Amino acid sequence: MKIIAMAVLASAAPASAGPTDWPTSNQGLAGQRHSGLAEIDAGNVTKLREAWVYHMKPADGSAGTRLVTAETVPLIIGGTMFVSTPYGRVVALDGATGTEKWTFTLPDNERPAVRGVAYWPGDKAGGRGKPAVIVGTRSGRIYSLDATTGAVATDFGTGGYINLRTPDVMPTGIEKPYVLAATPFVFKNLIITGGGSPDQAAALGPLGDVRAWDVRTGKLVWQLHTVPRPGEIGHEAWGGEGWKDRAGANVWGYFTADEARGLLYMPVGAPNNDRMGIDRPGDNLFGSSVVAVNAATGKYVWHFQVTHHDIWDWDAASQPVLFDVKKAGRTIPAVATVNKNALMFILDRRTGKPIFGVEERPAPPTNVPGERTSPTQPWPVKPEPLAQTSLSRDNLYKDTPEHKAWCEALVDDNNMMLGATPYQPILLERYTVNLPGTQGGVNYYGGAFDPRLGLFVVNVSNLAQPMRMVKMPDGNYANSGPLAGTRRFWNPENHLPCGPTPWGQLVAVNVNTGEIAWRSTLGVTDSLPQGKQATGRPGLGGAITTASGLTFVGATDDARFRAFDTATGKEIWTYRLRGSASATPATYKGGDGRQYVAVMATGGGQIGAELTTDELVAFSLPR
């Protein structure tokens, strides 16, 4: 195994992050994605320009010619930016110039975990005080790199890395695919990891257990079974042996933590197979749930399940966001979860109890033999759904005659069942189309929170997806058919969705009242006639907020980067990129004292944006 670290420019890394940094994927442990910087404001944001562009593909051609989508959120500490690239490298850059300080090439043609790295500020009292960059890989390794030089910490794990593919989480074979999709999460002196089977993998296989590792040595500290075993809390939610060797139910989004209370919040995805649950009767805890544990020990504290017996792929994936709710003269420490089903649950983060109420509402039954769906699903009293939750023949797209006719023919010619009622199960031998689709609603990126305004801001997609249950030769059932799989409810030739507009929105929720503060259309469809282009567009990647009252967001497949007024939702700056920004941006103060906003803008990704570049783009005001 060959490990390559190349020091390009000597530069000391800071021991700890400051308020003008972006030290985690979500800015801080609470997941608010809010910056205290205010140099860029509503009065000057229109003057933003590209300050520098970094091309992630190695200049020596070692990565070949193929472009790869990047969803990475860069970290910036003390003016140094740490970025994992989809081309198998981790790089440290000068945040003011984009100049490389060091590069590290992963061995064995490995790729980093998709959405970024983590940072540990060091601990002199712990015996190894050097700040470290913690890198996860797609095949389940964790590396610790010296933040100053990029050199591997050889006293970490075995030869500088730990292997997450251990026999206890690989019950059906050590050779099965195991993916670390989530960014490692550093809490004090622990590295906390999710992991497990790839999406839509077999029902049985690698487990989704959450584990914590000593950041200095790489030794296992604790492990939580996300599918509870006999005698553990939540096991009764699995009928028969539906729990045994169950894949899925893993954290593939972002963790958050309440440092003062020592609580870790984990968003757990759906169990596999995430379209069919005949072999896993029951509500299936902790699938599609937010689970709170003691961060130091992994001991269970509480859980809240957002979807019972999930057969829609409506994972709880986005980071649980921490903030305070001011209600009836009280200040309540809260945590919010928003997910693919477009519902936002605001909970007391000490207990998991809803602050604005939750009702168990009736849900439609399935017609798949042997499947037992939950008769009810949880529904927040407030806020209202963030995205569209029903679809009918009457609310298909109508604004241009050609596309209207195409969509109506798609539905009629294929006898599609449109989900007029939320939680419509996938029907047997009939295409079923729900809003939200499997992209959401809200996906892994979640929302941002402006503590001054008390507004939770999140971008949503209104993009459905046909699915159909078919009996397979082995007697099992699967989502299958020429219009099933990952095909969206759109014309594949032009990516015009068939559901009602807006196809994308930016939404703000007042967390003190539970009411929607505003909705703003997010994205344009350039291919439509003038006057009909303000449709909104589907997106992946989230928004950030700043102390100057701005919200920055890319996400949409129209290759724009935008700034909105956080208080009102008014779009006040738009910039045309060379590739869609299917990633969450970051903002920080560079070594030159100026505020920057940086975002991956490669295009590509699961919303079908054209893959055009390998760029990381940073913006600033003119000198």
Coordinates of C-alpha atoms in Angstrom, one line a residue:
M1 CA 0.0 0.0 0.0
K2 CA 1.5 3.3 -1.0
I3 CA 0.6 6.5 0.9
I4 CA 1.6 9.8 -0.6
A5 CA 1.6 13.1 1.2
M6 CA 3.2 16.1 -0.5
A7 CA 4.0 19.3 1.4
V8 CA 3.8 22.2 -1.0
L9 CA 4.1 25.1 1.4
A10 CA 5.0 25.0 5.0
S11 CA 2.2 26.6 7.1
A12 CA 1.2 26.1 10.7
A13 CA -2.3 25.0 11.3
P14 CA -4.2 26.7 14.2
A15 CA -4.9 24.7 17.3
S16 CA -8.6 25.6 17.4
A17 CA -11.3 27.2 15.2
G18 CA -12.5 30.7 15.7
P19 CA -15.9 32.3 15.1
T20 CA -14.9 33.5 11.6
D21 CA -14.0 29.9 10.5
W22 CA -16.0 27.1 9.0
P23 CA -14.7 24.2 11.1
T24 CA -17.3 21.5 10.4
S25 CA -19.5 20.6 7.4
N26 CA -22.4 22.4 9.2
Q27 CA -20.2 25.2 10.7
G28 CA -20.6 24.0 14.3
L29 CA -21.6 21.0 16.4
A30 CA -25.2 22.4 16.6
G31 CA -25.6 22.1 12.8
Q32 CA -26.9 25.6 12.3
R33 CA -24.7 26.5 9.3
H34 CA -24.7 30.1 10.4
S35 CA -21.7 32.4 10.3
G36 CA -21.0 35.5 12.4
L37 CA -19.4 37.2 9.4
A38 CA -21.1 40.4 8.1
E39 CA -18.7 42.0 5.7
I40 CA -20.8 40.8 2.7
D41 CA -24.3 42.2 3.2
A42 CA -27.4 43.2 1.3
G43 CA -25.9 46.5 0.3
N44 CA -22.8 45.1 -1.4
V45 CA -23.5 41.4 -2.3
T46 CA -24.2 42.3 -5.9
K47 CA -20.5 43.3 -6.1
L48 CA -19.3 39.8 -5.4
R49 CA -16.9 38.4 -7.9
E50 CA -14.8 35.2 -8.3
A51 CA -11.7 35.5 -6.2
W52 CA -10.1 32.2 -7.2
V53 CA -11.0 28.9 -8.7
Y54 CA -9.3 25.6 -7.7
H55 CA -9.4 22.7 -10.2
M56 CA -9.6 19.4 -8.2
K57 CA -8.3 17.1 -10.9
P58 CA -4.6 16.5 -10.5
A59 CA -2.6 18.4 -13.1
D60 CA -0.4 15.4 -13.8
G61 CA -3.3 13.5 -15.4
S62 CA -3.2 10.7 -12.8
A63 CA -7.0 10.9 -12.4
G64 CA -7.7 10.4 -16.1
T65 CA -10.0 12.5 -18.1
R66 CA -13.3 11.6 -16.5
L67 CA -15.1 14.3 -14.5
V68 CA -16.7 13.4 -11.1
T69 CA -19.4 15.2 -9.2
A70 CA -18.3 16.9 -5.9
E71 CA -20.6 17.4 -3.0
T72 CA -17.8 18.3 -0.5
V73 CA -18.2 21.1 2.0
P74 CA -14.8 22.7 2.6
L75 CA -13.5 23.3 6.1
I76 CA -11.6 26.5 6.9
I77 CA -9.6 27.0 10.1
G78 CA -7.4 30.1 10.5
G79 CA -7.4 30.8 6.8
T80 CA -6.4 27.3 5.8
M81 CA -9.0 25.3 3.8
F82 CA -9.2 21.5 3.9
V83 CA -10.9 19.8 1.0
S84 CA -11.5 16.2 0.0
T85 CA -11.8 15.7 -3.7
P86 CA -13.6 13.0 -5.7
Y87 CA -10.3 12.3 -7.4
G88 CA -8.8 10.5 -4.4
R89 CA -7.0 13.4 -2.8
V90 CA -7.2 15.6 0.3
V91 CA -5.8 19.0 -0.1
A92 CA -5.0 22.0 2.1
L93 CA -5.4 25.4 0.4
D94 CA -4.8 29.0 1.3
G95 CA -8.3 30.2 1.7
A96 CA -7.5 33.6 0.3
T97 CA -5.7 32.5 -2.9
G98 CA -6.6 28.8 -3.5
T99 CA -2.9 27.9 -3.5
E100 CA -2.1 24.4 -2.4
K101 CA -0.3 24.0 0.9
W102 CA -0.2 20.2 0.9
T103 CA -1.8 17.3 -0.8
F104 CA -2.5 13.7 0.3
T105 CA -3.3 10.9 -2.1
L106 CA -5.3 8.1 -0.8
P107 CA -3.8 4.6 -1.4
D108 CA -5.3 1.8 -3.3
N109 CA -7.3 4.1 -5.7
E110 CA -9.6 5.0 -2.8
R111 CA -12.0 7.9 -2.8
P112 CA -12.9 10.1 0.2
A113 CA -16.3 9.9 1.7
V114 CA -18.5 12.1 -0.4
R115 CA -19.2 15.3 1.5
G116 CA -16.0 16.3 3.3
V117 CA -13.5 15.8 6.1
A118 CA -13.5 16.5 9.8
Y119 CA -11.1 18.5 11.9
W120 CA -9.7 17.8 15.4
P121 CA -8.0 20.8 17.1
G122 CA -5.5 18.6 19.1
D123 CA -5.2 17.9 22.7
K124 CA -1.8 18.5 24.4
A125 CA -3.0 16.8 27.5
G126 CA -3.9 13.6 25.6
G127 CA -0.4 12.7 24.5
R128 CA -0.7 13.8 20.9
G129 CA -1.4 17.4 20.6
K130 CA -1.2 18.1 16.8
P131 CA -4.3 19.2 15.1
A132 CA -5.6 16.5 12.6
V133 CA -7.7 16.2 9.5
I134 CA -9.9 13.2 9.8
V135 CA -10.6 11.6 6.4
G136 CA -13.2 8.8 5.8
T137 CA -13.2 6.8 2.6
R138 CA -15.9 5.2 0.5
S139 CA -14.7 1.7 1.4
G140 CA -14.8 2.2 5.1
R141 CA -11.4 3.5 6.3
I142 CA -10.6 6.4 8.5
Y143 CA -7.2 8.2 8.2
S144 CA -5.8 10.8 10.5
L145 CA -3.6 13.4 8.8
D146 CA -1.3 16.1 10.4
A147 CA -3.2 19.3 9.6
T148 CA 0.0 21.2 9.1
T149 CA 1.8 18.8 6.7
G150 CA -0.7 16.3 5.4
A151 CA 1.4 13.5 6.8
V152 CA -0.3 10.3 8.1
A153 CA -0.4 9.9 11.8
T154 CA 1.3 6.5 12.0
D155 CA 0.3 6.0 15.7
F156 CA -3.4 6.2 14.7
G157 CA -5.0 2.8 14.1
T158 CA -2.8 0.4 12.2
G159 CA -0.3 2.2 10.1
G160 CA -2.2 5.4 10.0
Y161 CA -5.8 4.3 9.5
I162 CA -8.6 2.2 11.0
N163 CA -10.7 -0.2 9.1
L164 CA -14.4 0.0 9.7
R165 CA -15.1 -3.3 8.0
T166 CA -14.9 -5.4 11.1
P167 CA -16.6 -8.8 11.5
D168 CA -19.2 -7.6 14.0
V169 CA -20.7 -5.3 11.4
M170 CA -20.2 -7.6 8.4
P171 CA -22.3 -10.7 9.5
T172 CA -23.0 -11.8 5.9
G173 CA -19.4 -11.7 4.7
I174 CA -16.4 -9.4 5.1
E175 CA -16.2 -9.0 1.3
K176 CA -19.7 -7.4 1.0
P177 CA -19.8 -3.7 0.0
Y178 CA -19.5 -1.3 3.0
V179 CA -19.7 2.4 2.4
L180 CA -18.8 5.4 4.6
A181 CA -21.1 8.0 3.0
A182 CA -21.3 10.3 6.0
T183 CA -18.5 12.8 6.9
P184 CA -16.8 11.6 10.2
F185 CA -18.0 13.6 13.1
V186 CA -15.5 14.8 15.8
F187 CA -16.8 15.4 19.3
K188 CA -14.2 16.3 21.8
N189 CA -11.7 13.4 21.5
L190 CA -14.0 11.0 19.7
I191 CA -14.5 10.3 16.0
I192 CA -18.1 9.2 15.4
T193 CA -18.9 7.2 12.2
G194 CA -22.0 5.9 10.5
G195 CA -21.7 3.6 7.6
G196 CA -23.1 0.4 6.1
S197 CA -24.6 -0.9 2.9
P198 CA -24.9 1.2 -0.3
D199 CA -28.3 2.6 -1.0
Q200 CA -30.8 0.0 -2.4
A201 CA -28.5 -2.9 -1.5
A202 CA -29.7 -6.2 -0.2
A203 CA -31.9 -6.4 2.8
L204 CA -29.3 -8.4 4.7
G205 CA -25.7 -7.5 4.9
P206 CA -23.4 -4.9 6.5
L207 CA -25.0 -3.3 9.6
G208 CA -25.5 0.4 10.1
D209 CA -24.2 0.6 13.6
V210 CA -22.9 3.9 14.8
R211 CA -19.4 3.7 16.4
A212 CA -17.1 6.1 18.3
W213 CA -13.3 5.8 18.1
D214 CA -10.5 7.4 20.1
V215 CA -9.2 10.3 18.0
R216 CA -5.6 9.7 19.1
T217 CA -5.3 6.0 18.9
G218 CA -8.2 4.8 16.7
K219 CA -9.4 2.4 19.3
L220 CA -13.1 1.6 19.5
V221 CA -14.8 3.4 22.4
W222 CA -18.5 2.5 22.0
Q223 CA -21.0 1.0 19.5
L224 CA -24.7 1.5 19.1
H225 CA -26.8 -1.1 17.3
T226 CA -29.1 1.0 15.1
V227 CA -31.2 -2.2 14.7
P228 CA -31.8 -3.2 18.3
R229 CA -31.0 -6.7 19.3
P230 CA -33.0 -8.9 21.7
G231 CA -33.2 -7.2 25.1
E232 CA -32.3 -3.8 23.8
I233 CA -34.6 -0.8 23.7
G234 CA -36.6 -0.7 20.4
H235 CA -36.2 -4.4 19.6
E236 CA -40.0 -5.0 20.0
A237 CA -40.5 -2.9 16.8
W238 CA -39.2 -5.8 14.7
G239 CA -41.4 -8.8 14.1
G240 CA -40.0 -12.3 14.1
E241 CA -36.3 -12.2 13.0
G242 CA -36.7 -9.2 10.8
W243 CA -33.9 -7.5 12.8
K244 CA -31.3 -10.2 12.2
D245 CA -28.4 -9.1 10.0
R246 CA -30.6 -6.2 8.8
A247 CA -28.7 -3.8 6.5
G248 CA -29.5 -0.1 6.2
A249 CA -30.8 1.8 9.2
N250 CA -27.5 3.7 9.1
V251 CA -26.4 7.3 9.4
W252 CA -25.4 8.5 6.0
G253 CA -26.1 12.2 6.6
Y254 CA -24.7 14.4 9.4
F255 CA -24.4 14.1 13.1
T256 CA -24.9 17.0 15.5
A257 CA -24.3 17.4 19.2
D258 CA -25.3 19.5 22.3
E259 CA -21.9 20.0 23.8
A260 CA -23.2 21.4 27.1
R261 CA -25.4 18.4 27.7
G262 CA -23.1 15.8 26.2
L263 CA -25.8 14.6 23.8
L264 CA -25.2 13.3 20.3
Y265 CA -28.0 13.4 17.7
M266 CA -28.0 10.9 14.9
P267 CA -30.3 10.8 11.9
V268 CA -30.9 7.2 11.0
G269 CA -32.0 6.1 7.5
A270 CA -34.5 3.5 6.4
P271 CA -33.8 -0.2 6.8
N272 CA -33.0 -2.2 3.7
N273 CA -34.8 -3.0 1.5
D274 CA -36.1 0.5 1.6
R275 CA -39.0 -0.1 -0.9
M276 CA -40.3 -3.4 0.6
G277 CA -40.7 -4.5 4.2
I278 CA -42.5 -7.9 4.1
D279 CA -39.5 -9.5 5.9
R280 CA -39.4 -6.8 8.6
P281 CA -42.9 -6.5 10.1
G282 CA -43.3 -3.7 12.6
D283 CA -42.3 0.0 12.9
N284 CA -38.6 -1.0 12.6
L285 CA -36.8 1.1 15.1
F286 CA -34.4 2.9 14.8
G287 CA -35.0 3.2 11.1
S288 CA -36.0 6.6 9.8
S289 CA -35.5 8.1 13.3
V290 CA -33.6 10.7 15.2
V291 CA -31.8 9.1 18.0
A292 CA -30.2 10.9 21.0
V293 CA -27.4 9.2 22.9
N294 CA -24.8 10.1 25.5
A295 CA -21.9 11.2 23.3
A296 CA -19.3 9.8 25.6
T297 CA -20.8 6.4 26.1
G298 CA -23.3 5.8 23.3
K299 CA -26.0 5.1 25.9
Y300 CA -29.5 5.6 24.5
V301 CA -31.4 8.7 25.8
W302 CA -34.4 9.1 23.5
H303 CA -35.7 8.6 19.9
F304 CA -38.3 10.0 17.6
Q305 CA -39.4 8.1 14.5
V306 CA -40.4 10.2 11.6
T307 CA -41.6 7.4 9.3
H308 CA -43.0 4.1 10.6
H309 CA -42.0 0.9 8.7
D310 CA -40.4 3.0 5.9
I311 CA -41.1 1.6 2.4
W312 CA -40.8 5.0 0.6
D313 CA -37.0 5.6 1.1
W314 CA -37.9 8.7 3.3
D315 CA -34.8 8.5 5.5
A316 CA -34.1 10.7 8.4
A317 CA -30.9 11.9 6.8
S318 CA -30.4 15.6 7.3
Q319 CA -28.5 17.0 10.3
P320 CA -30.7 17.5 13.4
V321 CA -30.4 21.3 14.0
L322 CA -30.1 22.7 17.5
F323 CA -31.6 26.0 18.5
D324 CA -33.8 27.6 21.3
V325 CA -37.5 28.1 20.9
K326 CA -39.2 31.0 22.7
K327 CA -42.7 29.9 23.4
A328 CA -45.3 31.1 26.1
G329 CA -42.6 33.0 28.0
R330 CA -40.3 30.0 28.1
T331 CA -37.0 29.2 26.3
I332 CA -37.0 25.6 25.2
P333 CA -33.8 23.9 24.0
A334 CA -34.9 22.4 20.7
V335 CA -33.8 20.2 17.9
A336 CA -35.4 20.1 14.5
T337 CA -35.4 17.3 11.9
V338 CA -36.5 17.8 8.3
N339 CA -36.4 14.9 5.9
K340 CA -37.3 13.5 2.5
N341 CA -41.0 13.4 3.5
A342 CA -41.0 17.2 3.7
L343 CA -42.2 17.2 7.3
M344 CA -40.4 19.3 10.0
F345 CA -40.5 18.0 13.6
I346 CA -39.4 20.5 16.3
L347 CA -38.6 18.6 19.5
D348 CA -37.3 19.3 22.9
R349 CA -33.7 18.2 22.6
R350 CA -33.6 17.0 26.1
T351 CA -36.5 14.6 25.8
G352 CA -37.5 14.2 22.2
K353 CA -41.0 15.4 22.9
P354 CA -42.7 17.6 20.3
I355 CA -42.9 21.3 21.0
F356 CA -45.8 22.1 18.7
G357 CA -47.6 18.8 18.8
V358 CA -47.5 15.7 16.6
E359 CA -50.6 13.6 15.5
E360 CA -50.7 10.0 14.3
R361 CA -52.8 10.3 11.1
P362 CA -54.3 7.5 9.1
A363 CA -52.2 6.3 6.2
P364 CA -53.4 4.3 3.2
P365 CA -52.9 0.4 3.2
T366 CA -50.8 -1.5 0.7
N367 CA -52.0 -4.1 -1.8
V368 CA -48.7 -6.1 -1.8
P369 CA -49.3 -9.6 -0.4
G370 CA -47.6 -10.1 2.9
E371 CA -46.7 -6.4 3.4
R372 CA -48.0 -4.7 6.6
T373 CA -47.8 -1.0 6.4
S374 CA -48.3 1.1 9.5
P375 CA -52.0 2.2 9.8
T376 CA -50.8 5.7 10.9
Q377 CA -47.9 8.0 10.4
P378 CA -46.6 10.9 12.5
W379 CA -47.6 14.4 11.3
P380 CA -46.5 17.7 12.9
V381 CA -49.3 20.1 13.9
K382 CA -46.8 22.8 13.1
P383 CA -45.2 23.7 10.8
E384 CA -47.1 22.8 7.7
P385 CA -45.3 20.5 5.1
L386 CA -42.3 22.3 3.7
A387 CA -42.8 20.8 0.2
Q388 CA -45.7 19.4 -1.8
T389 CA -47.2 16.2 -0.4
S390 CA -50.0 15.3 -2.9
L391 CA -50.3 14.7 -6.6
S392 CA -53.3 14.3 -8.8
R393 CA -54.3 14.4 -12.5
D394 CA -55.6 17.9 -11.9
N395 CA -52.4 19.4 -10.6
L396 CA -50.0 18.1 -13.2
Y397 CA -47.8 20.7 -15.0
K398 CA -50.0 23.0 -17.1
D399 CA -48.0 26.1 -18.2
T400 CA -46.9 25.1 -21.7
P401 CA -49.2 23.1 -24.0
E402 CA -46.4 20.7 -25.2
H403 CA -45.1 19.7 -21.8
K404 CA -48.7 19.5 -20.4
A405 CA -49.7 17.0 -23.1
W406 CA -46.5 15.0 -22.6
C407 CA -47.1 14.6 -18.9
E408 CA -50.7 13.7 -19.3
A409 CA -49.8 11.0 -21.8
L410 CA -47.1 9.7 -19.4
V411 CA -49.7 9.3 -16.7
D412 CA -52.6 8.0 -18.8
D413 CA -50.6 5.7 -21.1
N414 CA -49.0 4.0 -18.1
N415 CA -52.1 3.9 -15.9
M416 CA -50.1 5.7 -13.1
M417 CA -51.5 5.9 -9.6
L418 CA -50.9 9.5 -8.4
G419 CA -50.5 9.9 -4.7
A420 CA -53.3 12.2 -3.8
T421 CA -52.9 11.1 -0.2
P422 CA -49.6 11.3 1.7
Y423 CA -47.9 8.0 2.3
Q424 CA -49.5 6.2 -0.6
P425 CA -47.7 2.8 -0.7
I426 CA -46.2 1.5 -3.9
L427 CA -48.8 -0.6 -5.6
L428 CA -48.4 -4.1 -7.0
E429 CA -48.0 -4.1 -10.8
R430 CA -48.9 -0.4 -11.1
Y431 CA -46.7 2.6 -11.2
T432 CA -47.3 4.8 -8.1
V433 CA -46.1 8.4 -8.0
N434 CA -45.8 10.2 -4.6
L435 CA -44.8 13.7 -3.6
P436 CA -42.2 14.1 -2.2
G437 CA -40.1 11.6 -4.2
T438 CA -37.1 9.7 -3.0
Q439 CA -35.0 12.9 -3.4
G440 CA -37.3 14.8 -1.1
G441 CA -38.6 17.1 0.1
V442 CA -35.4 17.7 1.9
N443 CA -32.4 15.5 1.4
Y444 CA -29.2 14.9 3.5
Y445 CA -28.2 18.6 3.4
G446 CA -30.9 19.8 5.8
G447 CA -31.4 23.4 6.7
A448 CA -29.7 26.4 8.3
F449 CA -30.7 28.6 11.2
D450 CA -30.4 32.3 11.8
P451 CA -30.4 32.8 15.6
R452 CA -31.0 36.5 15.4
L453 CA -34.1 36.2 13.3
G454 CA -35.3 32.8 14.7
L455 CA -35.6 31.5 11.1
F456 CA -34.9 28.0 9.9
V457 CA -34.1 28.2 6.2
V458 CA -34.1 25.2 3.9
N459 CA -34.4 24.5 0.2
V460 CA -36.9 21.9 -1.0
S461 CA -37.4 19.9 -4.2
N462 CA -40.8 19.0 -5.6
L463 CA -39.8 16.2 -7.8
A464 CA -41.7 12.9 -7.8
Q465 CA -40.5 9.4 -8.9
P466 CA -42.5 6.5 -10.3
M467 CA -42.2 3.2 -8.5
R468 CA -43.9 -0.2 -9.0
M469 CA -43.8 -3.4 -7.0
V470 CA -43.3 -6.5 -9.0
K471 CA -43.1 -10.2 -7.9
M472 CA -39.7 -11.5 -8.8
P473 CA -38.8 -15.1 -9.9
D474 CA -37.6 -15.9 -6.3
G475 CA -41.0 -15.0 -4.9
N476 CA -39.8 -11.7 -3.4
Y477 CA -41.1 -8.3 -4.4
A478 CA -39.0 -5.4 -5.8
N479 CA -39.4 -1.9 -7.3
S480 CA -39.0 -2.7 -10.9
G481 CA -40.0 -1.6 -14.4
P482 CA -38.8 0.6 -17.3
L483 CA -40.2 3.7 -15.5
A484 CA -39.1 2.6 -12.0
G485 CA -35.6 2.5 -10.6
T486 CA -34.2 6.0 -10.3
R487 CA -36.1 7.6 -13.2
R488 CA -37.7 10.8 -12.1
F489 CA -41.3 12.0 -12.8
W490 CA -40.1 14.1 -15.7
N491 CA -39.3 14.1 -19.4
P492 CA -35.8 12.6 -19.5
E493 CA -35.0 14.5 -22.7
N494 CA -35.3 17.9 -21.1
H495 CA -35.6 17.3 -17.4
L496 CA -39.0 19.1 -17.2
P497 CA -40.9 17.6 -14.2
C498 CA -44.5 16.7 -14.6
G499 CA -45.6 17.8 -11.1
P500 CA -46.9 21.2 -10.2
T501 CA -44.5 24.2 -10.0
P502 CA -42.6 25.4 -8.2
W503 CA -40.2 22.5 -8.7
G504 CA -37.9 24.0 -6.1
Q505 CA -38.3 26.5 -3.3
L506 CA -36.4 28.2 -0.5
V507 CA -38.6 28.1 2.7
A508 CA -38.2 29.8 6.1
V509 CA -39.9 28.7 9.3
N510 CA -40.3 30.9 12.4
V511 CA -39.2 28.4 15.0
N512 CA -40.9 30.4 17.8
T513 CA -44.4 30.1 16.3
G514 CA -44.0 27.0 14.0
E515 CA -45.4 29.1 11.1
I516 CA -44.0 29.4 7.6
A517 CA -42.4 32.9 7.4
W518 CA -42.0 33.0 3.7
R519 CA -41.5 30.9 0.5
S520 CA -39.4 31.9 -2.4
T521 CA -39.1 30.2 -5.8
L522 CA -35.6 28.8 -6.2
G523 CA -34.3 28.2 -9.7
V524 CA -35.2 28.8 -13.3
T525 CA -35.8 26.6 -16.3
D526 CA -33.8 28.2 -19.1
S527 CA -35.3 26.0 -21.8
L528 CA -38.9 27.2 -21.3
P529 CA -40.2 30.3 -23.1
Q530 CA -39.7 33.8 -21.6
G531 CA -42.3 34.5 -18.9
K532 CA -42.5 30.9 -17.9
Q533 CA -39.0 30.2 -16.7
A534 CA -39.5 31.0 -13.0
T535 CA -40.5 27.4 -12.2
G536 CA -38.0 26.6 -9.5
R537 CA -35.6 23.7 -10.0
P538 CA -34.9 20.5 -8.1
G539 CA -31.6 20.6 -6.1
L540 CA -29.1 18.9 -3.9
G541 CA -26.9 20.8 -1.4
G542 CA -28.1 23.2 1.3
A543 CA -28.2 26.8 2.3
I544 CA -26.1 28.8 4.8
T545 CA -26.9 32.0 6.7
T546 CA -24.8 34.9 7.9
A547 CA -24.9 37.6 10.6
S548 CA -25.5 40.3 7.9
G549 CA -28.9 38.7 7.1
L550 CA -28.0 36.9 4.0
T551 CA -28.7 33.3 2.9
F552 CA -26.4 31.7 0.3
V553 CA -27.5 28.7 -1.7
G554 CA -26.5 26.9 -4.9
A555 CA -28.1 23.4 -5.1
T556 CA -30.3 23.8 -8.2
D557 CA -29.5 22.2 -11.5
D558 CA -29.7 25.6 -13.4
A559 CA -26.0 26.4 -12.6
R560 CA -26.7 29.4 -10.4
F561 CA -25.4 30.6 -7.1
R562 CA -27.7 32.9 -5.2
A563 CA -28.1 35.2 -2.2
F564 CA -31.4 35.9 -0.5
D565 CA -32.5 38.3 2.2
T566 CA -33.0 36.0 5.1
A567 CA -35.7 38.1 6.7
T568 CA -37.9 38.4 3.6
G569 CA -36.8 35.7 1.2
K570 CA -36.1 38.2 -1.6
E571 CA -33.5 37.0 -4.1
I572 CA -30.9 39.8 -4.3
W573 CA -27.9 38.3 -6.1
T574 CA -27.6 35.6 -8.8
Y575 CA -24.4 34.4 -10.4
R576 CA -24.1 32.0 -13.4
L577 CA -21.6 29.2 -12.7
R578 CA -19.9 26.9 -15.2
G579 CA -21.4 23.9 -13.4
S580 CA -24.3 23.5 -11.0
A581 CA -23.4 23.8 -7.3
S582 CA -24.7 20.4 -6.0
A583 CA -23.2 21.1 -2.7
T584 CA -23.5 23.3 0.4
P585 CA -21.3 26.4 0.5
A586 CA -19.1 27.7 3.3
T587 CA -18.1 31.2 4.3
Y588 CA -15.0 32.3 6.3
K589 CA -12.5 35.0 6.8
G590 CA -9.3 34.5 4.8
G591 CA -5.8 35.2 6.0
D592 CA -6.0 38.6 4.3
G593 CA -8.9 39.6 6.6
R594 CA -11.6 39.5 3.9
Q595 CA -14.8 37.4 3.9
Y596 CA -15.1 34.6 1.3
V597 CA -17.9 32.3 0.2
A598 CA -16.8 29.1 -1.4
V599 CA -18.8 26.3 -3.1
M600 CA -18.2 23.2 -5.2
A601 CA -19.6 23.8 -8.7
T602 CA -19.0 20.7 -10.8
G603 CA -22.5 19.8 -11.9
G604 CA -23.6 16.2 -12.0
G605 CA -25.3 14.4 -9.1
Q606 CA -28.6 12.6 -8.6
I607 CA -30.8 15.4 -9.8
G608 CA -29.4 15.0 -13.3
A609 CA -27.5 18.3 -13.7
E610 CA -24.9 18.3 -16.5
L611 CA -21.5 17.3 -15.2
T612 CA -19.2 20.0 -16.7
T613 CA -16.3 21.0 -14.4
D614 CA -14.0 20.1 -11.5
E615 CA -14.2 23.5 -9.9
L616 CA -14.2 24.8 -6.4
V617 CA -15.1 28.5 -6.6
A618 CA -14.5 31.2 -4.0
F619 CA -16.1 34.6 -4.1
S620 CA -15.2 37.9 -2.3
L621 CA -15.8 41.6 -2.6
P622 CA -13.4 43.6 -4.7
R623 CA -10.4 45.0 -2.9

